[in-house]
CSV table of C-alpha atoms and ligand atoms in Angstrom, one decimal:
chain,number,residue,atom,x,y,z
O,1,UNK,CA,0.0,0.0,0.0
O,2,UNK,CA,1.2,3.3,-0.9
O,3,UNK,CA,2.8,5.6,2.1
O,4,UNK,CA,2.7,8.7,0.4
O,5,UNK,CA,1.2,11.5,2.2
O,6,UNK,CA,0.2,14.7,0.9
O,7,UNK,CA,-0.8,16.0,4.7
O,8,UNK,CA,-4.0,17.2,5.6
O,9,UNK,CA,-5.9,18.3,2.1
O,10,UNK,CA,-5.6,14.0,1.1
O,11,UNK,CA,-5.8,13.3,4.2
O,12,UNK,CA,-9.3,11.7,4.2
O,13,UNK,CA,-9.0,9.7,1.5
O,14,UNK,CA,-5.3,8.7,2.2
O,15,UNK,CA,-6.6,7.3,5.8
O,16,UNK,CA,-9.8,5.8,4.2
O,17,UNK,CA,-7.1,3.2,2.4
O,18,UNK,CA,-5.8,2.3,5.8
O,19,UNK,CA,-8.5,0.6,7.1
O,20,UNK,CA,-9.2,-1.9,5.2
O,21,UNK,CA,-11.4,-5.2,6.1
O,22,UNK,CA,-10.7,-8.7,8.2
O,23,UNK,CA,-12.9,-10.6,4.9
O,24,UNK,CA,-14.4,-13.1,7.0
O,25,UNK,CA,-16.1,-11.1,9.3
O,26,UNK,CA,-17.3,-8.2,6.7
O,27,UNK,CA,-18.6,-11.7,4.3
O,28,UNK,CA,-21.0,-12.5,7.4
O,29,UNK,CA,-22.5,-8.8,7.4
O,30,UNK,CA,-22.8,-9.6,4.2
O,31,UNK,CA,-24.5,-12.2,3.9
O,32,UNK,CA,-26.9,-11.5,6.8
O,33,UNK,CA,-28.1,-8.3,5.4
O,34,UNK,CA,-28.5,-9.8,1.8
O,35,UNK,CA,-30.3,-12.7,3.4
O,36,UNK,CA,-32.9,-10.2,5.3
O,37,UNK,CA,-33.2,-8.2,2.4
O,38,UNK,CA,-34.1,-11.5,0.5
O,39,UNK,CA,-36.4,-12.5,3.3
O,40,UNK,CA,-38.5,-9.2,2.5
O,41,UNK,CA,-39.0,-9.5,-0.6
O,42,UNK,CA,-40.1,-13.4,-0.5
O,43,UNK,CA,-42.6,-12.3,2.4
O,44,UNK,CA,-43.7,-8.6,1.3
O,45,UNK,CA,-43.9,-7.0,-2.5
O,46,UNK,CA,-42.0,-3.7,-2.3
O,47,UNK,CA,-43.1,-1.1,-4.2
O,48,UNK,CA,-40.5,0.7,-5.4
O,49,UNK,CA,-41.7,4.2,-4.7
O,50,UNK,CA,-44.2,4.5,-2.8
O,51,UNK,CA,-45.2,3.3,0.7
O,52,UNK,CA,-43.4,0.4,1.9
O,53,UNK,CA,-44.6,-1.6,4.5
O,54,UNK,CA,-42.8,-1.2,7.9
O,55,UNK,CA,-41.0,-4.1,8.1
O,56,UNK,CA,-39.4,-5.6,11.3
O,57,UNK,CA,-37.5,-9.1,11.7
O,58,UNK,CA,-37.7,-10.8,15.4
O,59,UNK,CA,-34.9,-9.7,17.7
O,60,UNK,CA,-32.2,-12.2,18.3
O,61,UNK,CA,-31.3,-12.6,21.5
O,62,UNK,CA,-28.5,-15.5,21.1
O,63,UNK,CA,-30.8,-18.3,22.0
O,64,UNK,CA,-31.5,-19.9,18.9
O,65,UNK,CA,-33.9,-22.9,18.8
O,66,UNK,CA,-33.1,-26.0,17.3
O,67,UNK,CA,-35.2,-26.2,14.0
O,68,UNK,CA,-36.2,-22.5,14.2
O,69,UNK,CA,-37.3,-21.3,10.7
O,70,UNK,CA,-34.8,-19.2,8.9
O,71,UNK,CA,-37.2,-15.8,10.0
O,72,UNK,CA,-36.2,-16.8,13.8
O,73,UNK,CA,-32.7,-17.8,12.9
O,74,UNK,CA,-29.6,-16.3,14.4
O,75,UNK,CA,-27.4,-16.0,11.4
O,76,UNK,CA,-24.3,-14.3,13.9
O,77,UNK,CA,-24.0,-17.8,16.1
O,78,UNK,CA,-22.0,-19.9,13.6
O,79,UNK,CA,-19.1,-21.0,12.1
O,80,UNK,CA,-17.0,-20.8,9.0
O,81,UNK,CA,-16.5,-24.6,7.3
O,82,UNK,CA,-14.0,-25.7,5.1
O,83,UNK,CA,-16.2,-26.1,2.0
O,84,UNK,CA,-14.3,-26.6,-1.6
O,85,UNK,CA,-17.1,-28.2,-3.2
O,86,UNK,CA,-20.4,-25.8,-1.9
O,87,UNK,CA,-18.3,-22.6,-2.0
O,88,UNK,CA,-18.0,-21.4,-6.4
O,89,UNK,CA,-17.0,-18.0,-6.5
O,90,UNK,CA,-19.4,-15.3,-6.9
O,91,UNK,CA,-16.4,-13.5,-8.4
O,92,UNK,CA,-12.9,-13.0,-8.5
O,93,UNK,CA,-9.8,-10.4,-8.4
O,94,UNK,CA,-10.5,-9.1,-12.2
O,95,UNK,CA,-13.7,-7.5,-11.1
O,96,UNK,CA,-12.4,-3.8,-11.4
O,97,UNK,CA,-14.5,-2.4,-8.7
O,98,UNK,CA,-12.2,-4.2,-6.1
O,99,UNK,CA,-9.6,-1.4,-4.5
O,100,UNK,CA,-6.4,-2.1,-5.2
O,101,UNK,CA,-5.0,-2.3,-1.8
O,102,UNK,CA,-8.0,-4.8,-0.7
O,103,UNK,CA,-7.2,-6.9,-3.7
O,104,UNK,CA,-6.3,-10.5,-1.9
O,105,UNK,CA,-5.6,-12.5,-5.2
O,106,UNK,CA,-4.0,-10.3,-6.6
O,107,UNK,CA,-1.7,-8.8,-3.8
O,108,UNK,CA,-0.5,-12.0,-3.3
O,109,UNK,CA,-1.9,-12.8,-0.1
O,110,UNK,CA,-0.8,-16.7,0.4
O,111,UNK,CA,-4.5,-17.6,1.5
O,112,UNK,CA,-6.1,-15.0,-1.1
O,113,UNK,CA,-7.6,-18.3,-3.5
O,114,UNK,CA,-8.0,-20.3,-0.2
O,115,UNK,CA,-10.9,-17.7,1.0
O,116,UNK,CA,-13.7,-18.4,-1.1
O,117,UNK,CA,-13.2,-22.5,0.1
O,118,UNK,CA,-15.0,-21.3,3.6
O,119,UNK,CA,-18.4,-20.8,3.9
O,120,UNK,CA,-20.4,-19.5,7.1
O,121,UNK,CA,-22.6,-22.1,8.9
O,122,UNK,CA,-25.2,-20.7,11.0
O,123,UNK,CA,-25.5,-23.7,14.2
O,124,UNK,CA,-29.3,-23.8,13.6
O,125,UNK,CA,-30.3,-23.5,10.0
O,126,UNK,CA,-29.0,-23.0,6.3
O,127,UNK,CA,-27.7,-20.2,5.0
O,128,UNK,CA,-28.3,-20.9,1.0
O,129,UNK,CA,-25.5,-19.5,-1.2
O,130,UNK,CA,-26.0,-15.4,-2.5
O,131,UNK,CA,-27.8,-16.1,-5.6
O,132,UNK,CA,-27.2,-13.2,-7.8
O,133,UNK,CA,-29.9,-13.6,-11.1
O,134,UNK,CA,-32.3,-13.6,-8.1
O,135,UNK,CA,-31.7,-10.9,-6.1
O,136,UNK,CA,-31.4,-9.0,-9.7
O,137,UNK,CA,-35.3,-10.2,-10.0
O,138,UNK,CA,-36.6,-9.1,-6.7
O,139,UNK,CA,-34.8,-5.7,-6.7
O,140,UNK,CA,-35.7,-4.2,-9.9
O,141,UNK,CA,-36.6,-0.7,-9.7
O,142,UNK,CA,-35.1,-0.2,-6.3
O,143,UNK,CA,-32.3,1.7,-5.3
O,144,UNK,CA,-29.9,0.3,-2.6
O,145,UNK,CA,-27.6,3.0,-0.6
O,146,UNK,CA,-24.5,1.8,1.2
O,147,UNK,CA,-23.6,5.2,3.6
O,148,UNK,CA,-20.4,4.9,5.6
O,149,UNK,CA,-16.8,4.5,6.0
O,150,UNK,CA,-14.2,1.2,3.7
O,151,UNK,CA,-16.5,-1.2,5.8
O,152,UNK,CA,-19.4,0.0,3.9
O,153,UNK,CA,-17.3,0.1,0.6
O,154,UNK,CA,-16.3,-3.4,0.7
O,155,UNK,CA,-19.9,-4.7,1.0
O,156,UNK,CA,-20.6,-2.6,-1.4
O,157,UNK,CA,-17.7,-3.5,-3.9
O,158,UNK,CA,-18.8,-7.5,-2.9
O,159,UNK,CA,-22.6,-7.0,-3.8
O,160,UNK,CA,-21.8,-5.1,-7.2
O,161,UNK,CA,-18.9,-8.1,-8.2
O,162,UNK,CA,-21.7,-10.5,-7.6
O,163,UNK,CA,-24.4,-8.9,-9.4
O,164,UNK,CA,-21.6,-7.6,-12.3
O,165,UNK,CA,-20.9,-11.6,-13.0
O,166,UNK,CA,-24.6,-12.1,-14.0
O,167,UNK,CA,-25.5,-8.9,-15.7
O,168,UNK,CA,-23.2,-7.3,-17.4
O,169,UNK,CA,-25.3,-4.0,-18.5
O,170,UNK,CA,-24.2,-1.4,-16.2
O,171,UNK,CA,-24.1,2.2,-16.2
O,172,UNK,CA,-21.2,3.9,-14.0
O,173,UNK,CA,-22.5,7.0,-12.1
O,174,UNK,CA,-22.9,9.0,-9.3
O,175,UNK,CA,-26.4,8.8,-8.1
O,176,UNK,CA,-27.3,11.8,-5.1
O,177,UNK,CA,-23.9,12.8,-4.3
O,178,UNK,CA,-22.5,9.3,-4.2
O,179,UNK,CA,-18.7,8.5,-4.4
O,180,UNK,CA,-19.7,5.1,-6.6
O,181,UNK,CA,-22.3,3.9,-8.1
O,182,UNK,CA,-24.1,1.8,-10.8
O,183,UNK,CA,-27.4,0.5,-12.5
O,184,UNK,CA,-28.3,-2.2,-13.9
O,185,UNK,CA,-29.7,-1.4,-16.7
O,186,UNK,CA,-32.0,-4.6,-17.9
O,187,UNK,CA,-33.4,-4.6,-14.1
O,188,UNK,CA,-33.4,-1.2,-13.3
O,189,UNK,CA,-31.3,-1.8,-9.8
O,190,UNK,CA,-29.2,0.9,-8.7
O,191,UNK,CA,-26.6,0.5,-6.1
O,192,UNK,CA,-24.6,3.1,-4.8
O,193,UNK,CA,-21.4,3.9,-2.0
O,194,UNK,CA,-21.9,7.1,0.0
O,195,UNK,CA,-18.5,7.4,1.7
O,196,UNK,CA,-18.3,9.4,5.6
O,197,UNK,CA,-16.5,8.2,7.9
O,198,UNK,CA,-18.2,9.6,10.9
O,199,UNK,CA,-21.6,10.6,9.3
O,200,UNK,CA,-21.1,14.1,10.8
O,201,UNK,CA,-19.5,16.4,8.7
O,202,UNK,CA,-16.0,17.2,9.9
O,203,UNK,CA,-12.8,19.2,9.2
O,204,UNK,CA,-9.4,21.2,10.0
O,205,UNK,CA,-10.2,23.0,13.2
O,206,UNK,CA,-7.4,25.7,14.3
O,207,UNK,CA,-7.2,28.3,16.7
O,208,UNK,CA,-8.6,31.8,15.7
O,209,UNK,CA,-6.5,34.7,17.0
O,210,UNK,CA,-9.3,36.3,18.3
O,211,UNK,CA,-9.8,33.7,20.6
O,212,UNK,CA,-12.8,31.8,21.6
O,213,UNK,CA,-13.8,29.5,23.9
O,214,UNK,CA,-11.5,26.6,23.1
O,215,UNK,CA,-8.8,28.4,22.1
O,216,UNK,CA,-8.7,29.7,26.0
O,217,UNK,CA,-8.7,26.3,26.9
O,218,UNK,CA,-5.3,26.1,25.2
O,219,UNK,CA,-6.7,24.1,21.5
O,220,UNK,CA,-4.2,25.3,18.9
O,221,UNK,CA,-5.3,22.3,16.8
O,222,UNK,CA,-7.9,19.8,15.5
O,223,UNK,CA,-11.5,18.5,14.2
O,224,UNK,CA,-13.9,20.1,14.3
O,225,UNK,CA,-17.0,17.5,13.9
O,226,UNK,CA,-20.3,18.8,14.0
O,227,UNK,CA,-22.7,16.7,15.4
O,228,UNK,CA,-26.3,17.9,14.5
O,229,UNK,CA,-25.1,18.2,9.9
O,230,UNK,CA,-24.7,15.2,8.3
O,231,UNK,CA,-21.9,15.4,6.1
O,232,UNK,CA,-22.8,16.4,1.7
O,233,UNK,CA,-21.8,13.2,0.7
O,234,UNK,CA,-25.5,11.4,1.5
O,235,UNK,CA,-27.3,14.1,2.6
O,236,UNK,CA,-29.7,13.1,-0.5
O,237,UNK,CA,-29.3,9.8,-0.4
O,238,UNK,CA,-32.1,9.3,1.9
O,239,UNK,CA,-34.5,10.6,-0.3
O,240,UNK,CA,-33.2,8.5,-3.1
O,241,UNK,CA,-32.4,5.3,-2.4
O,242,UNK,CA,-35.6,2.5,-1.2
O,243,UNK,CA,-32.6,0.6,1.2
O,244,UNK,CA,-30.2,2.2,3.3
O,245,UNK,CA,-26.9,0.6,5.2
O,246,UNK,CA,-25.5,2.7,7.5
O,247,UNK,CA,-21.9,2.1,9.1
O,248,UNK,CA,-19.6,3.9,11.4
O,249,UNK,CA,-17.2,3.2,13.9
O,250,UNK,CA,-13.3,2.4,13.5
O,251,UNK,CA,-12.4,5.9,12.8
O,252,UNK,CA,-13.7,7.0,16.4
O,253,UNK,CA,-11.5,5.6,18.5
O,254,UNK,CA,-8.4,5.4,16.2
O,255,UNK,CA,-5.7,7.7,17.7
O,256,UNK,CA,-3.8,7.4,14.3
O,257,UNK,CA,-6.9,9.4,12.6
O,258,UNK,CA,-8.0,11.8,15.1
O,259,UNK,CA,-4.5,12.2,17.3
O,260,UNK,CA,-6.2,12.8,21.0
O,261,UNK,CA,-3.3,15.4,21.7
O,262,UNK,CA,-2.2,16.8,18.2
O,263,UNK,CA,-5.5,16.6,16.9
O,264,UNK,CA,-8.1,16.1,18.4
O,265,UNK,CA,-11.9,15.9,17.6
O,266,UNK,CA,-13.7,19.1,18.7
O,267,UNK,CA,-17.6,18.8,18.9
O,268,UNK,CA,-20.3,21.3,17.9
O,269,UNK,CA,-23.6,21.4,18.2
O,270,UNK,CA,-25.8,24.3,16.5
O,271,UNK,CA,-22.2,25.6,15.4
O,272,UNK,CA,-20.7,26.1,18.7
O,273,UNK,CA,-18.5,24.4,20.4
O,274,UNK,CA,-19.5,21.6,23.4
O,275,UNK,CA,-17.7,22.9,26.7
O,276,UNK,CA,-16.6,21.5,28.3
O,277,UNK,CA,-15.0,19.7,25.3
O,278,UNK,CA,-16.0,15.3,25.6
O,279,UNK,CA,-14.4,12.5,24.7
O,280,UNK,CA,-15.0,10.8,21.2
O,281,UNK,CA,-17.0,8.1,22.7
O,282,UNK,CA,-19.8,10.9,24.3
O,283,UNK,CA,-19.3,12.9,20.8
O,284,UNK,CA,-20.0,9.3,19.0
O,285,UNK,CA,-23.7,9.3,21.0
O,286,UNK,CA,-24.6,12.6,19.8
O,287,UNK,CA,-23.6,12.6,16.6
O,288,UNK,CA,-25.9,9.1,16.4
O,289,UNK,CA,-28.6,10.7,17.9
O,290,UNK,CA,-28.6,13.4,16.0
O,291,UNK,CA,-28.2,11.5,12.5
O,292,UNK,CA,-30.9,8.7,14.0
O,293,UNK,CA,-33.3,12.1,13.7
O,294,UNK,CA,-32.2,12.9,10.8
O,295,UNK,CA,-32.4,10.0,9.2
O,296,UNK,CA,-36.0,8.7,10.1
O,297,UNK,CA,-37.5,12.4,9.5
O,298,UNK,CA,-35.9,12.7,6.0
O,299,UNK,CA,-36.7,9.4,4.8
O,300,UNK,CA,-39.4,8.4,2.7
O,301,UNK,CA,-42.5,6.0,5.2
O,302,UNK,CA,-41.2,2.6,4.5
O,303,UNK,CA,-37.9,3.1,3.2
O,304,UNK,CA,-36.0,0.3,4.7
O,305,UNK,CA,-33.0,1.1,6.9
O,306,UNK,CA,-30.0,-0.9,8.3
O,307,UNK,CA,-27.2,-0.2,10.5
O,308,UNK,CA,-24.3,-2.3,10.4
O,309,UNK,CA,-22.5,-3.6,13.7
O,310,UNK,CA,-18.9,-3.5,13.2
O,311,UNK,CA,-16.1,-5.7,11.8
O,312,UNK,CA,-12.8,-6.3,12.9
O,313,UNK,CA,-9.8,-3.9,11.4
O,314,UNK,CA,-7.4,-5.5,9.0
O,315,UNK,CA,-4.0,-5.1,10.4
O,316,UNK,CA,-3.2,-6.8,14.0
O,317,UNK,CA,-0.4,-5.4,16.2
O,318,UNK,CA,-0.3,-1.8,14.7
O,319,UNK,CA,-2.1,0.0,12.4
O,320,UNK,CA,-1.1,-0.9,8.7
O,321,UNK,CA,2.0,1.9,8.6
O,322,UNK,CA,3.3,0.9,12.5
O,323,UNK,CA,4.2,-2.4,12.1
O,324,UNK,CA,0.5,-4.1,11.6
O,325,UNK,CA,0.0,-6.9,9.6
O,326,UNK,CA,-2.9,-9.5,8.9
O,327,UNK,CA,-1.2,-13.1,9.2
O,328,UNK,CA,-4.4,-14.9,10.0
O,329,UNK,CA,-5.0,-18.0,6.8
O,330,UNK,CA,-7.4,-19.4,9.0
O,331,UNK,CA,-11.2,-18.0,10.1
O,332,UNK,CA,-10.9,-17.0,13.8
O,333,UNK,CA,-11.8,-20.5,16.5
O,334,UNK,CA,-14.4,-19.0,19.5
O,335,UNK,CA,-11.2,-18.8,21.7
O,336,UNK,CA,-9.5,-16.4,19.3
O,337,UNK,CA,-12.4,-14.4,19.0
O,338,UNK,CA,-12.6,-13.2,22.7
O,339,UNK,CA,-8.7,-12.6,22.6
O,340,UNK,CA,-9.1,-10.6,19.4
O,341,UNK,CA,-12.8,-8.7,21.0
O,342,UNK,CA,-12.6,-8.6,24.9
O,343,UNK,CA,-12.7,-5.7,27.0
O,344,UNK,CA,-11.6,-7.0,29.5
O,345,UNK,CA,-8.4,-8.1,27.8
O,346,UNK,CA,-8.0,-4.8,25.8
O,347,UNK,CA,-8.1,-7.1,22.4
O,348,UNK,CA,-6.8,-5.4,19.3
O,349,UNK,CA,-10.2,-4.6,18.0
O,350,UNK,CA,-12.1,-3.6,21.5
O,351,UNK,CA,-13.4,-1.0,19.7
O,352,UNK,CA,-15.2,-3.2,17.7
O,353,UNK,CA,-17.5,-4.1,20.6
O,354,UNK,CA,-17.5,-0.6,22.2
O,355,UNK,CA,-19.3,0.9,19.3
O,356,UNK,CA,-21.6,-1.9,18.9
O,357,UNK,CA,-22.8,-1.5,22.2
O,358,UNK,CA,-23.0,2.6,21.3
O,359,UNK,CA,-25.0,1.5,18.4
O,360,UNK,CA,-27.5,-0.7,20.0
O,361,UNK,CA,-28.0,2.2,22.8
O,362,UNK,CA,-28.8,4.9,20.0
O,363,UNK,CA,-31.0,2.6,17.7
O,364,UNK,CA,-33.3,1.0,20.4
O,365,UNK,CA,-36.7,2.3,19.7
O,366,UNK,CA,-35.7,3.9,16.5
O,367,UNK,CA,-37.0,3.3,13.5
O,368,UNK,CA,-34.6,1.2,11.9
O,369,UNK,CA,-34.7,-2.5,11.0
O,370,UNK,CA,-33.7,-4.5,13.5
O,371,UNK,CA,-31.7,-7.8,12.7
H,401,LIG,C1,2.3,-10.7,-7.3
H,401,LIG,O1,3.1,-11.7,-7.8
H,401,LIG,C2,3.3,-11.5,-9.2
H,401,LIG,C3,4.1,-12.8,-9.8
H,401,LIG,O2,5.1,-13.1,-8.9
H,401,LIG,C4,4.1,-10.2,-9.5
H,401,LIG,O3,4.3,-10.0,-10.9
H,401,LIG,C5,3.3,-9.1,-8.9
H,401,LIG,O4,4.1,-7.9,-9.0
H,401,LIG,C6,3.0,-9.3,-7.4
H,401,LIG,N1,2.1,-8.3,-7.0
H,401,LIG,C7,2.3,-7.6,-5.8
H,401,LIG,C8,1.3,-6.5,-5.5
H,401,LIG,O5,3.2,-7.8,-5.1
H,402,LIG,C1,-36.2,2.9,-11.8
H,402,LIG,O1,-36.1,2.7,-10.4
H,402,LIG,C2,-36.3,3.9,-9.7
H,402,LIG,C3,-36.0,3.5,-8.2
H,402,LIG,O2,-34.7,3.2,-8.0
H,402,LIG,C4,-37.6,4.4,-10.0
H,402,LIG,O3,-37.8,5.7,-9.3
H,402,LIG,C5,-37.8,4.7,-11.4
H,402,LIG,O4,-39.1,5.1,-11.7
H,402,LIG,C6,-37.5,3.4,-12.2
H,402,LIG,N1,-37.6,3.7,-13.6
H,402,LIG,C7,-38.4,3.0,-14.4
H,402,LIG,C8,-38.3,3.4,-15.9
H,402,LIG,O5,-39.2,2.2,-14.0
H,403,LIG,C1,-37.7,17.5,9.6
H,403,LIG,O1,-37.3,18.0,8.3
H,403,LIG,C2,-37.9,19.2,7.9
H,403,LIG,C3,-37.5,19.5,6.5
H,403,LIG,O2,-37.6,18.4,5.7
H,403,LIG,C4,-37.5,20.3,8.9
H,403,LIG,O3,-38.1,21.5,8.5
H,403,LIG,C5,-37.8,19.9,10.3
H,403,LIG,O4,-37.3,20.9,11.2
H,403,LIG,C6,-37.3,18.6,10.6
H,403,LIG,N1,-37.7,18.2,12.0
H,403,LIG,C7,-36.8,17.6,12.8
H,403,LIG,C8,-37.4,17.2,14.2
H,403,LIG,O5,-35.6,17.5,12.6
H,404,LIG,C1,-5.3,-0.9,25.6
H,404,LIG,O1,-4.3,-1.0,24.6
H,404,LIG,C2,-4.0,0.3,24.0
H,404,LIG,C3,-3.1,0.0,22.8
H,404,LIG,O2,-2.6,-1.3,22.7
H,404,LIG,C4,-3.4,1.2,25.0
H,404,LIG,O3,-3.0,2.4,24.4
H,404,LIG,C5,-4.3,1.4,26.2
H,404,LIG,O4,-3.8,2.2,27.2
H,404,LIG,C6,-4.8,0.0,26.7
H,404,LIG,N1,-5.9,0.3,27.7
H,404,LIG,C7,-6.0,-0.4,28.9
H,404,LIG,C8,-7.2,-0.1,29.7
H,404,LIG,O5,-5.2,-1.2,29.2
């Protein structure tokens, strides 16, 4: 990956490459949200715009039964198998859409033609491999928005290679601000990648010389993020897209983005600044708040709305420019997983489960779909 760094003007997308995705982890999101999204169109006929339905799938709470039907089934409590024969590839390193830095095959990753051999088992039902001509079927005339930071991307990039393979017909374009996008032409499906990496909007913050009232706390330099606008980039793509995925998370509690001392992030609300000034993780619940508003008063009834938990960071022991690397060839056993997770053991992705458990706190009761 390239370490060139033209400071703070590329700075955004320059740190967007460096967090790249752990696959086997961002394949179950994946998968999960693809498989909901096929469960509501089997059970419910979606207009494409007009009213939807509200829809809302049983909560999970971990206890799967044995024999539960796949609506009732726990997709998360699983494991990967080695499966050569079941797993054909839904694509490969040729489709373009795959960033070059996340390219497996062809970086050279020694397990990059071993991945698509594992497939994810859910302990108490089937999973039935992505079928692509299908889901073209069942989503034409809808619009699908992926809004977020590279976690978002990849699923993105994995649901277009899939759908590319099968349908060739595609028009490249930038649908309501989007950074990528495409339709299908012969099924009138668009899909689109809305890139933010905090949802707020955010930038540069330095001191003014007239002072103010973080400068007289002694700020010189920072972020500032403002917590009540969403950031350009998908402001309009809830009015546009029928599907929404939202994601956010790594980039809040990485000190190598926003450097807590050099640079750190400064909240506003209604354009002035929170003071006392609070930690990322307090700033992270407003800024959901505030976008959870947003969101469900700007949206069209019945658009359907996701938000994505979060997956593990790529690199292990460092971030990818301090050392980090991602040796794993194999999927992660239970054991590994806690080691890798825990708060209590300060794993290398606690983050992980620290915003989750931000997330579920800011969407209980709201109005997205709960999986
Ligand atoms: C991968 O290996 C091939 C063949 O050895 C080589 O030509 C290519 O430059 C390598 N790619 C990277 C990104 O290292
Ligand atoms: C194509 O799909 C969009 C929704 O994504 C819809 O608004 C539009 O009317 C559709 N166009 C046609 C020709 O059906
Ligand atoms: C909802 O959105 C409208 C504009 O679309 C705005 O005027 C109104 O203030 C918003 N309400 C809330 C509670 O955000
Ligand atoms: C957890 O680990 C990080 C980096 O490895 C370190 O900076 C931090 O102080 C640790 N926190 C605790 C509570 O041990």
């Amino acid at each position: 990956m390239a370490v060139n760094q033209s400071q703070s003007q590329s700075l955004q997308q320059n740190q967007a490459k460096k967090i790249p995705l752990f696959p086997f982890a961002s394949i179950i999101c994946f998968v999960s949200i693809f498989l909901l999204l096929s469960s509501i169109r089997n059970t419910t006929s979606i207009p494409s715009h007009s009213h939807h339905p509200s829809i809302q799938f049983p909560k999970t709470n971990g206890l799967s039964n044995p024999g539960a039907s796949p609506e009732s089934c726990d997709y998360s409590d699983g494991n990967w198998i080695r499966d050569p024969v079941g797993a054909s590839p839904r694509y490969d390193h040729t489709c373009k859409e795959i960033f070059k830095g996340w390219n497996c095959i062809s970086g050279n990753k020694s397990n990059g033609r071993d991945l698509i051999n594992w497939r994810w088992k859910p302990a108490h039902c089937e999973l039935p491999p992505f079928d692509p001509t299908a889901f073209l079927h069942a989503y034409r005339d809808t619009a699908i928005g992926f809004v977020g930071d590279s976690l978002n991307r990849n699923m993105f990039v994995s649901l277009f290679c899939s759908l590319k393979r099968v349908s060739n017909d595609v028009k490249k374009w930038r649908p309501a601000g989007a950074d990528r996008g495409f339709t299908f032409l012969r099924y009138n499906l668009t899909i689109a990648y809305h890139r933010t990496n905090l949802l707020a909007r955010y930038g540069r913050w330095s001191a003014n010389a007239n002072g103010g009232a973080l400068e007289s706390l002694g700020y010189k330099e920072g972020y500032r993020v403002d917590v009540d606008i969403p950031e350009g980039t998908w402001e309009n793509a809830l009015t546009f897209h029928d599907i929404l995925i939202f994601n956010t998370g790594h980039w809040w509690w990485a000190p190598s983005k926003f450097d807590p001392v050099k640079s750190p992030m400064l909240f506003f609300e209604r354009a002035q600044p929170v003071i006392p000034p609070v930690s990322p993780e307090a700033g992270l619940d407003m800024v959901l708040k505030h976008m959870v508003k947003y969101i469900e008063n700007r949206t069209r009834p019945g658009t359907i709305k996701f938000f994505r938990t979060q997956s593990p960071r790529h690199f292990e022991g460092g971030d990818w420019d301090q050392g980090g690397a991602c040796p794993r060839l194999k999927p992660l056993l239970p054991e590994q997983v806690e080691t890798l997770f825990s708060l209590n053991n300060n794993g290398t992705n606690v983050e992980a489960r620290l915003v989750n458990q931000h997330l579920f706190k800011a969407l209980e009761r709201s109005c997205f779909n709960s999986s």
